[in-house]
XYZ file of C-alpha atoms in Angstrom:
699
model
C 199.529 60.520 23.655
C 197.314 57.585 24.967
C 195.992 54.789 23.378
C 192.383 54.295 22.454
C 191.260 52.218 25.531
C 193.194 54.435 28.204
C 191.149 57.829 26.618
C 189.239 59.560 28.935
C 187.187 61.398 27.618
C 185.691 64.295 30.160
C 182.446 64.792 30.952
C 179.615 67.278 29.499
C 179.245 70.907 31.810
C 176.178 71.169 29.150
C 173.147 69.462 28.690
C 171.372 71.161 25.479
C 167.444 70.866 25.248
C 165.153 72.355 22.473
C 162.176 74.148 23.151
C 159.258 76.630 21.890
C 160.811 80.361 23.298
C 157.118 81.614 23.730
C 154.720 78.576 22.406
C 153.637 77.160 19.683
C 151.110 79.876 18.065
C 154.758 81.818 17.689
C 155.867 79.141 14.882
C 153.271 79.255 12.529
C 153.364 83.537 11.885
C 156.059 84.704 9.806
C 157.643 87.527 11.991
C 158.128 85.119 15.197
C 158.762 81.448 12.926
C 162.647 81.896 13.058
C 162.888 83.125 16.903
C 160.396 80.682 18.013
C 162.905 77.199 18.308
C 165.135 78.255 21.219
C 167.642 76.022 23.651
C 167.502 75.353 27.484
C 171.027 75.044 29.072
C 171.367 72.797 32.072
C 174.027 71.672 34.174
C 175.400 68.377 33.265
C 174.894 65.849 36.653
C 177.727 66.075 38.767
C 179.073 63.031 41.116
C 176.850 63.784 44.053
C 173.157 64.106 42.285
C 171.235 61.487 40.876
C 171.264 60.710 36.709
C 167.982 61.865 34.156
C 166.356 58.227 33.680
C 163.614 58.137 31.495
C 160.924 60.081 31.872
C 162.136 62.637 32.343
C 163.026 62.275 36.167
C 166.020 63.309 38.010
C 166.371 63.928 41.596
C 164.140 67.364 41.385
C 161.535 66.436 39.148
C 159.473 63.153 37.578
C 157.922 63.756 34.647
C 154.308 60.967 34.174
C 153.105 61.435 30.829
C 149.586 59.729 31.466
C 146.640 60.861 29.874
C 143.565 59.934 32.066
C 140.798 61.059 28.510
C 142.527 59.088 26.128
C 144.039 56.189 29.303
C 147.329 56.018 28.426
C 150.410 56.638 28.905
C 152.611 57.981 26.383
C 156.310 56.394 26.372
C 158.819 58.064 28.455
C 162.007 60.185 26.756
C 165.713 59.203 27.445
C 167.193 62.145 27.274
C 170.383 60.144 27.493
C 169.628 58.303 23.977
C 172.345 59.140 21.500
C 170.784 60.272 18.952
C 169.148 62.793 21.452
C 172.392 64.021 22.786
C 174.039 64.198 18.592
C 171.034 67.386 18.222
C 170.333 68.818 21.555
C 166.527 66.826 22.038
C 163.580 66.411 19.931
C 162.979 69.219 18.152
C 160.134 71.345 19.121
C 156.896 69.657 18.127
C 153.197 70.221 19.070
C 152.439 66.755 17.572
C 154.771 64.674 19.522
C 153.900 63.618 23.090
C 157.784 62.848 23.761
C 158.551 67.418 23.053
C 155.599 67.906 25.318
C 157.940 65.914 28.408
C 161.452 67.577 26.677
C 160.134 71.151 27.314
C 158.672 70.950 30.677
C 161.763 68.920 31.847
C 163.637 72.155 30.353
C 161.629 74.973 31.618
C 160.756 73.636 34.883
C 164.471 72.723 34.949
C 165.797 76.770 33.847
C 163.862 78.008 36.624
C 164.337 75.670 39.686
C 167.918 76.469 39.072
C 167.290 80.745 38.660
C 165.207 80.337 42.425
C 168.472 78.370 43.791
C 171.131 81.188 42.499
C 169.157 84.282 43.273
C 168.822 82.103 47.214
C 171.986 81.070 47.650
C 170.893 77.446 48.535
C 169.079 74.033 47.177
C 164.972 74.537 46.942
C 162.931 71.565 48.342
C 159.506 70.236 47.855
C 156.133 70.566 49.715
C 152.929 68.519 50.388
C 150.454 70.545 51.503
C 149.844 68.531 55.402
C 153.346 68.083 55.603
C 153.806 69.899 58.648
C 155.738 70.960 61.834
C 153.556 68.836 64.746
C 156.605 69.014 67.325
C 154.369 70.055 70.388
C 157.336 69.197 73.254
C 160.609 69.876 73.299
C 162.028 66.581 72.516
C 162.094 65.332 68.780
C 160.104 62.010 67.374
C 159.575 60.270 64.840
C 157.029 61.578 62.146
C 157.190 65.418 63.870
C 158.918 66.938 60.739
C 157.960 64.745 58.003
C 160.152 64.697 55.126
C 160.136 66.689 52.037
C 158.827 65.774 48.392
C 162.018 63.934 47.030
C 160.584 65.169 43.622
C 157.796 67.475 42.391
C 155.201 64.994 39.502
C 154.740 66.951 36.613
C 152.146 65.596 34.313
C 151.586 67.515 30.665
C 148.447 65.694 29.302
C 146.887 65.660 33.135
C 143.058 66.993 31.930
C 141.405 67.695 28.783
C 140.100 71.160 29.726
C 141.111 75.135 29.603
C 143.612 74.555 32.688
C 147.300 74.201 34.035
C 147.988 74.721 37.793
C 149.778 73.624 40.593
C 148.446 70.750 43.927
C 149.636 71.337 46.814
C 148.117 67.988 47.361
C 149.771 65.819 45.319
C 152.780 67.939 45.222
C 152.260 67.898 41.121
C 152.313 70.566 38.240
C 148.658 69.329 36.116
C 148.704 70.835 32.574
C 145.369 70.140 30.526
C 145.109 70.979 26.714
C 142.231 72.186 24.418
C 140.563 72.137 20.924
C 140.854 76.317 21.425
C 138.355 78.784 19.721
C 139.318 81.014 16.559
C 140.354 84.035 17.897
C 139.325 87.495 16.127
C 142.025 87.902 13.072
C 140.311 83.610 11.990
C 144.048 82.194 13.616
C 143.752 79.773 16.164
C 141.197 76.931 16.623
C 143.586 74.309 16.468
C 144.486 71.818 19.797
C 146.220 74.029 22.245
C 148.810 72.353 24.732
C 149.488 74.418 27.984
C 152.739 72.186 28.229
C 154.272 73.802 25.774
C 154.140 77.430 27.046
C 157.557 79.028 28.722
C 155.084 81.532 30.320
C 153.041 78.270 32.072
C 155.437 75.965 32.790
C 157.307 79.177 34.829
C 154.007 79.707 36.034
C 153.741 76.900 37.764
C 156.832 76.190 38.919
C 157.084 79.032 40.382
C 154.291 78.825 42.250
C 155.612 74.846 43.520
C 158.985 76.674 44.859
C 156.678 79.175 46.725
C 155.100 76.562 48.415
C 157.833 74.759 49.397
C 160.376 77.225 51.443
C 156.639 79.623 52.613
C 154.166 77.199 53.574
C 151.493 79.533 54.685
C 151.788 81.620 51.416
C 148.614 79.555 49.333
C 146.496 80.553 52.563
C 144.096 83.419 51.637
C 144.523 86.344 54.870
C 144.567 89.617 52.601
C 143.289 91.003 49.705
C 147.595 90.565 48.382
C 148.126 87.527 50.004
C 147.124 84.913 46.531
C 147.278 87.690 44.748
C 150.954 87.568 45.454
C 151.174 84.363 44.502
C 149.822 85.220 41.325
C 151.270 88.394 40.459
C 155.394 86.644 41.424
C 154.628 84.017 39.488
C 153.940 86.092 36.445
C 157.296 88.263 37.238
C 159.160 85.371 37.211
C 158.083 84.056 33.649
C 158.071 87.765 32.245
C 161.971 88.291 33.281
C 162.641 84.832 31.910
C 161.823 86.002 28.665
C 164.939 88.092 28.470
C 167.322 85.482 29.148
C 166.753 84.666 25.136
C 169.614 86.845 23.359
C 168.006 85.821 20.186
C 164.636 86.592 21.008
C 165.625 89.966 22.524
C 167.287 91.572 19.692
C 164.450 90.648 17.174
C 161.342 92.597 19.477
C 164.476 95.426 20.625
C 165.142 96.552 17.049
C 161.445 96.067 15.610
C 160.535 98.988 18.492
C 163.350 100.763 18.606
C 164.879 99.840 21.299
C 162.087 100.385 23.711
C 160.073 97.873 26.411
C 157.429 99.800 26.931
C 155.069 98.651 23.752
C 153.378 95.783 23.257
C 155.241 92.953 21.732
C 156.077 88.904 22.467
C 158.550 90.178 25.337
C 155.577 92.008 27.198
C 152.928 89.788 26.575
C 152.060 85.987 28.574
C 151.323 82.980 27.888
C 149.770 84.398 24.104
C 148.530 81.253 22.213
C 146.707 79.826 25.993
C 144.776 83.953 26.042
C 143.925 83.944 21.415
C 142.167 80.643 22.211
C 140.177 81.331 25.549
C 139.081 84.770 24.580
C 140.315 85.808 27.835
C 143.421 87.485 28.360
C 144.436 88.817 24.889
C 148.155 88.886 23.727
C 148.703 90.961 26.674
C 147.859 90.664 30.609
C 145.913 93.549 32.866
C 150.173 95.257 33.941
C 150.955 96.193 30.398
C 147.545 98.009 29.792
C 147.791 99.810 33.470
C 151.649 100.727 32.486
C 149.727 101.799 28.707
C 147.542 104.086 31.007
C 149.745 105.284 33.500
C 152.005 106.570 30.299
C 149.682 108.190 28.406
C 147.813 109.775 31.463
C 150.957 111.468 32.349
C 151.636 112.455 29.020
C 147.945 114.140 29.534
C 149.894 115.478 32.164
C 146.453 113.973 33.773
C 147.369 113.311 37.866
C 147.316 109.460 38.848
C 145.164 108.414 41.902
C 147.561 106.934 44.019
C 143.749 104.757 45.236
C 143.061 103.753 41.496
C 143.919 100.206 42.271
C 141.593 100.175 45.915
C 138.913 98.160 44.218
C 140.752 95.601 42.085
C 140.651 92.129 44.347
C 140.221 89.225 41.831
C 144.040 87.897 42.386
C 144.507 87.087 39.680
C 143.945 91.452 38.063
C 145.563 92.366 41.923
C 148.456 90.423 40.566
C 148.985 92.157 37.750
C 149.293 95.700 39.607
C 152.793 93.899 41.416
C 153.802 93.198 38.051
C 153.094 96.189 36.408
C 155.468 97.611 39.510
C 158.031 95.196 39.057
C 158.330 95.548 34.983
C 158.072 99.149 34.755
C 161.049 98.710 37.758
C 162.574 96.787 35.087
C 162.082 99.500 32.474
C 163.158 101.937 33.961
C 166.697 100.650 35.065
C 166.899 99.212 31.308
C 166.733 102.836 30.315
C 168.933 104.327 32.794
C 171.589 101.591 31.906
C 171.481 102.247 27.757
C 170.814 106.377 27.828
C 174.618 106.529 26.597
C 174.105 104.137 23.672
C 171.733 106.518 22.304
C 173.280 109.160 23.009
C 176.522 107.883 20.952
C 174.993 106.644 18.136
C 172.699 110.452 18.400
C 169.666 108.442 18.348
C 166.035 108.950 19.929
C 164.676 105.450 21.614
C 161.395 104.540 19.670
C 161.811 106.816 16.941
C 160.533 104.704 14.949
C 164.173 104.843 12.742
C 165.968 101.727 12.304
C 169.064 100.506 14.955
C 172.134 99.438 13.727
C 172.730 95.586 15.118
C 175.506 96.547 16.967
C 173.889 98.554 18.798
C 170.822 95.706 19.352
C 173.223 93.704 20.547
C 174.272 96.208 22.854
C 170.690 96.685 23.443
C 170.288 92.846 24.516
C 173.314 92.641 26.542
C 172.305 95.635 29.197
C 169.006 94.280 28.583
C 169.730 90.530 29.503
C 171.515 91.311 32.607
C 168.972 94.207 33.944
C 166.555 90.928 34.069
C 168.899 88.547 35.445
C 169.759 90.938 37.802
C 165.798 92.935 39.313
C 165.002 88.807 38.838
C 167.298 87.717 41.757
C 166.106 90.773 43.908
C 162.706 89.555 43.290
C 163.719 86.318 44.278
C 165.726 87.142 47.502
C 163.470 89.468 49.221
C 161.264 86.412 49.929
C 163.294 85.591 52.390
C 162.973 88.863 53.793
C 159.256 88.578 54.123
C 156.872 87.832 57.595
C 156.578 83.989 57.156
C 152.279 84.851 57.577
C 149.933 87.535 55.955
C 152.477 89.485 54.038
C 151.412 91.872 51.440
C 152.314 94.251 48.380
C 153.862 96.652 50.515
C 156.104 94.403 52.906
C 157.005 92.870 49.693
C 158.978 96.282 48.665
C 160.401 96.725 52.061
C 161.468 93.000 52.059
C 162.915 93.523 48.205
C 165.082 97.114 49.402
C 166.364 95.006 52.694
C 167.319 92.165 50.890
C 169.224 93.867 48.771
C 170.194 96.450 50.601
C 172.253 93.662 52.875
C 173.885 92.451 49.713
C 175.103 95.247 47.644
C 175.781 98.620 50.178
C 176.282 100.717 46.952
C 173.204 101.060 45.150
C 175.397 103.168 42.258
C 172.651 103.138 39.797
C 170.152 103.139 41.752
C 168.081 100.030 41.727
C 166.100 100.319 45.231
C 165.124 104.220 44.244
C 163.893 102.978 40.867
C 161.575 99.939 42.591
C 160.422 102.068 45.191
C 158.977 104.771 42.465
C 157.747 102.270 41.028
C 155.638 100.949 44.195
C 154.491 104.482 45.069
C 153.261 105.245 41.335
C 151.205 101.803 42.378
C 149.641 103.253 44.872
C 151.338 100.714 46.836
C 151.964 101.970 49.886
C 154.380 100.538 53.308
C 152.602 101.117 56.997
C 154.353 102.853 58.890
C 156.385 104.432 57.057
C 157.443 106.554 54.299
C 159.248 106.941 50.868
C 161.285 109.706 51.372
C 164.153 107.129 51.127
C 164.764 103.508 49.835
C 166.831 103.550 54.106
C 163.498 104.522 55.429
C 161.934 101.111 54.048
C 164.217 98.898 55.020
C 163.136 96.623 57.987
C 164.845 97.595 61.063
C 167.112 95.439 63.223
C 166.327 93.850 66.748
C 165.034 95.651 69.284
C 168.045 94.965 71.889
C 167.151 92.461 74.208
C 166.037 94.457 77.886
C 166.950 91.323 80.477
C 163.178 90.204 81.308
C 164.466 87.615 84.706
C 167.692 87.413 82.897
C 170.888 89.364 82.091
C 170.472 92.993 81.642
C 173.623 92.863 79.150
C 172.284 89.939 77.308
C 171.154 90.215 73.797
C 169.574 88.247 70.817
C 172.673 87.031 69.319
C 174.138 86.121 72.896
C 170.995 83.792 73.554
C 170.908 82.416 69.852
C 174.457 81.051 70.198
C 173.671 78.699 72.014
C 171.430 77.099 69.386
C 174.018 77.841 66.322
C 176.443 76.105 68.345
C 174.585 72.804 67.511
C 173.095 73.595 63.923
C 174.060 72.101 60.850
C 175.114 74.500 58.534
C 176.719 73.245 55.544
C 176.945 69.752 53.499
C 179.713 68.687 51.524
C 180.047 65.484 49.152
C 184.044 64.554 49.614
C 185.766 63.730 53.215
C 187.307 66.909 53.488
C 183.847 68.443 54.476
C 184.521 72.157 56.189
C 182.359 75.484 55.908
C 184.343 79.028 56.795
C 180.559 79.973 58.008
C 180.172 76.953 60.146
C 183.904 76.862 61.441
C 183.687 80.612 62.363
C 180.448 80.206 64.690
C 181.629 77.234 65.623
C 178.835 74.536 64.084
C 179.452 70.632 64.987
C 180.759 69.696 61.512
C 181.660 65.992 62.409
C 177.999 64.863 64.601
C 175.081 64.011 62.188
C 171.281 64.284 63.593
C 169.727 61.754 65.853
C 168.791 59.777 62.892
C 171.610 59.071 61.459
C 172.263 57.076 64.638
C 175.828 58.967 64.835
C 177.226 57.655 61.475
C 179.862 61.182 59.104
C 176.841 63.757 58.252
C 178.687 64.876 55.117
C 179.529 61.744 53.122
C 182.745 61.456 53.744
C 184.554 57.693 54.581
C 181.466 56.329 56.734
C 179.284 57.801 54.637
C 180.724 55.690 51.760
C 181.385 52.676 53.643
C 178.031 52.404 55.589
C 176.540 52.390 51.131
C 174.036 54.950 51.572
C 172.287 55.895 48.708
C 170.923 59.827 49.656
C 173.148 61.134 47.051
C 174.093 65.749 48.159
C 170.323 66.862 47.842
C 169.070 64.512 49.969
C 171.374 65.068 53.080
C 170.464 68.185 52.697
C 167.165 67.855 53.157
C 167.866 65.739 56.268
C 170.235 68.605 57.421
C 166.957 71.074 57.237
C 164.982 68.675 58.920
C 167.349 68.336 61.799
C 167.567 71.916 61.929
C 163.701 72.774 62.016
C 163.461 69.830 65.297
C 167.018 71.387 66.939
C 166.037 74.995 66.799
C 162.336 73.733 68.637
C 163.798 71.629 71.153
C 165.922 75.072 72.289
C 162.832 77.588 72.056
C 161.469 74.963 73.663
C 163.480 75.032 77.084
C 163.485 76.643 79.403
C 167.036 79.024 78.790
C 165.241 81.217 76.052
C 161.566 81.140 77.420
C 161.922 84.757 78.873
C 159.475 88.220 77.964
C 162.248 89.111 75.168
C 162.401 85.722 73.073
C 158.480 86.669 73.066
C 158.402 89.764 71.970
C 161.407 89.429 69.214
C 159.384 86.324 67.255
C 155.708 87.388 68.479
C 154.578 84.124 70.152
C 153.736 82.995 73.053
C 154.991 79.759 75.061
C 153.599 79.600 77.946
C 149.711 78.709 77.902
C 147.970 82.248 79.483
C 143.699 81.040 80.400
C 143.530 84.681 79.081
C 144.913 83.363 75.450
C 142.647 79.636 75.174
C 142.761 80.595 71.152
C 146.405 79.908 71.003
C 146.599 75.827 70.528
C 148.143 74.640 73.733
C 149.911 71.015 74.412
C 147.805 68.610 76.065
C 151.184 66.666 77.493
C 152.279 70.258 78.847
C 151.776 73.963 79.993
C 153.412 75.021 76.459
C 151.828 76.114 73.510
C 152.347 75.355 70.100
C 153.909 76.542 67.361
C 155.541 75.155 64.136
C 159.555 76.580 63.001
C 158.923 76.692 59.806
C 162.342 76.877 58.221
C 165.726 77.284 59.271
C 167.823 77.255 56.327
C 171.728 78.734 55.756
C 171.886 80.905 52.122
C 175.484 82.014 50.483
C 174.867 84.717 48.073
C 178.199 86.868 46.153
C 177.764 90.223 45.629
C 178.460 92.277 43.174
C 182.272 93.414 44.900
C 182.942 90.031 45.506
C 181.538 89.953 48.762
C 180.149 86.655 49.849
C 177.155 86.414 53.024
C 176.184 83.768 54.608
C 173.183 83.875 56.442
C 171.013 81.519 58.536
C 166.863 81.935 57.585
C 164.984 81.087 60.379
C 160.516 81.551 60.318
C 158.801 80.579 63.241
C 154.902 80.377 63.577
C 151.888 80.369 65.615
C 148.206 79.513 65.159
C 145.555 81.159 67.274
C 141.510 80.070 66.971
C 139.936 82.957 64.573
C 135.926 83.627 65.374
C 133.656 85.373 63.013
C 131.800 86.584 66.591
C 133.906 89.829 68.381
C 131.837 88.682 71.738
C 132.520 84.657 70.476
C 136.259 86.233 69.899
C 136.532 87.490 73.075
C 134.966 85.355 75.527
C 137.294 82.602 74.270
C 140.164 85.306 74.513
C 138.958 85.356 78.728
C 138.965 81.779 78.618
C 135.175 82.220 78.984
C 134.543 79.885 75.987
C 133.600 75.992 75.969
C 135.693 74.013 74.080
C 134.092 70.727 74.624
C 132.310 72.639 71.868
C 133.363 71.432 68.158
C 132.945 74.497 67.214
C 134.373 76.557 69.442
C 137.606 73.926 69.869
C 137.882 74.501 66.040
C 137.422 78.141 65.969
C 135.651 79.738 62.072
C 139.506 80.735 60.712
C 142.967 80.240 61.460
C 144.581 83.270 62.541
C 148.402 83.268 62.903
C 151.509 84.917 63.912
C 155.274 84.496 63.883
C 158.134 85.855 62.793
C 161.203 85.762 60.440
C 165.117 86.026 61.863
C 167.793 86.600 59.894
C 170.792 86.083 61.084
C 174.889 87.091 59.698
C 176.473 83.475 60.054
C 179.780 85.931 60.121
C 178.971 86.513 63.290
C 175.939 85.680 64.748
C 174.173 89.013 64.615
C 170.896 88.755 64.076
C 170.640 91.804 61.958
C 166.560 91.482 60.605
C 163.385 90.376 62.354
C 160.274 90.686 59.776
C 157.507 89.821 63.076
C 153.986 88.977 62.677
C 152.219 88.827 66.609
C 150.149 86.611 67.614
C 148.373 88.583 70.242
C 148.193 91.750 67.375
C 144.436 92.414 68.091
C 144.469 94.705 65.502
C 145.445 92.734 62.970
C 143.021 89.785 63.727
C 140.682 92.537 63.213
C 141.518 93.047 59.572
C 141.896 90.008 58.849
C 138.259 88.934 60.534
C 137.131 91.986 58.041
C 138.541 90.670 55.011
C 136.862 86.502 55.709
C 133.459 88.775 56.351
C 133.982 91.619 54.090
C 134.209 92.649 50.209
C 132.364 90.065 47.581
C 135.490 90.021 45.774
C 137.607 88.951 47.450
C 138.639 85.474 47.367
C 137.379 84.114 50.613
C 137.192 79.766 50.974
C 135.154 79.525 53.578
C 131.762 79.032 51.783
C 133.832 76.986 48.607
C 133.307 73.156 48.123
C 135.882 71.358 49.634
C 138.371 70.775 46.654
C 138.116 74.018 45.974
C 140.191 74.883 49.554
C 142.644 71.725 48.867
C 143.150 72.991 45.715
C 142.977 76.850 45.678
C 145.339 76.931 41.980
C 142.937 75.050 40.476
C 140.097 77.208 41.371
C 142.067 80.486 39.724
C 143.104 79.136 36.870
C 140.205 78.173 35.916
C 139.023 81.743 36.054
C 137.074 81.708 38.345
C 138.917 83.879 41.188
C 135.613 85.489 42.051
């Protein structure tokens, strides 16, 4: 026993914060009031992280509560106040600005942690315009600008029916407004979008996607912005199932079925009622209900029934319907035995026992978590530009195959079936088996000007040995994957002046104030520059690497449409990502991967005759319009490298010289009147695509 003066009190492991499970509207209805007070549990800050300060502010986000309409700042919330710690934060209240701050902080961080757990690495933010500018083999100051350290959150940014992520400001802006009463007479008060879990999770997902997949905000095909919207809704929808109390309540009410209207299958319900636009359910659930009804009546489903759905919000719901259908199918397969044991039929209208409801809720929570992880992991397996729904299905199947070899419960089959039922096609592939949907491994190198026996991984090993593949806080920095590849564990990037990069004694002696996430940001920046320098050097510049990455390295007068470095005969390209992921499979295996994204830009012209002249090198580039082009066409590849042995396992490529795809992008820019086009919209709409989308102006 020790006396009080020397007693060591352990640090808490979890920070608990109270939130609305859905939004304030649910607290005013008798059926849902008892389940709308929820709790978000976040890991307590470690020694390697910045502490939470008033705002709240931590190393990921900064809540700035300025109301421009009222021209006032609201007092920032201090989550470390002993009175708040004693009661797990402020109680839910739509009239307390400090609770609004607490809720956006809690839900944003909950969403961030979900992504980091699935991706196996930290997420970073990126401001639009902070893009790679390296055009030669030597990294210079400003070539790869810093990431944005904190995402700013404005709970009361505007008085209007809107909430959106701003790529320009790297911020989440939440609006508030006085809502109109619904048809049943309810509502009519102030609606704060910052108090809806669904809206917060949705906007946070936009920010996360943009942070590591910058080209995803470009409208290049009918699926591109629809994917952004649909995926953000998927994250919000599946996070409903992390609240056990809500899941048990809804499953007991529906008789164990999830194919019915309810809180779990709705999104942003108070916002929908107040605006009269969405109603309690979005387009996705209507699709599912209509499909089930048609199948029950033996009516065939037309695989092309969604061809004319082109508005991003509605088309995104096709993706939501496919993923939610896969999730429900998986949940039903996992719980069919429970109904057989209980001698019950799902959804028969008879009250379920409390024990059965508890077990069903456990399975629903587990299935939702696994499906959400599958959906998030797939992001690393998408091409860096111009992705579509079919390619996303391939990404889901491939990412899960690489991590979970034995699909014992047929999760991948459920996804393939659900996408096929929505008419989502995979170009050049059949749905005969999930194996056929996987991205192919890279083609063998032909040799080109080099030794014909040389492989992609043998060539890539030259740069792997110089990349930083791990970040550790203590002086004994080590990482099995990095040692296996031969990573240079002791030397840091140039901008650290040779200091120990991994936070050991040299780092502490230098008095550096960067935390572990700061170091991880610097690792990514340094690796991007090193990878670019290596690709720009003479050693890898052969036809095999051009074919592998789908880009061009050396200037060719016939390809003047690709942007050229005026200081050399090389062509510009961007290394957009060089990031290490560490993922654990259900069978205990650990998968270390390096995700590399390389992108190249090409001038596109709406007139095919002008494009042909540009491609022949006959266009006068002194003319400003000719030099700028009508739109930017991009190509490149995502490389997946297994760091356990250095193999390039997957290449997801969109070639820069693909004339067929260039023609398709041009047709998209010129064609469908309902398709999203930023060419004729004001500059403010181009800069803030989500502001326009979320006002409902997705025409």
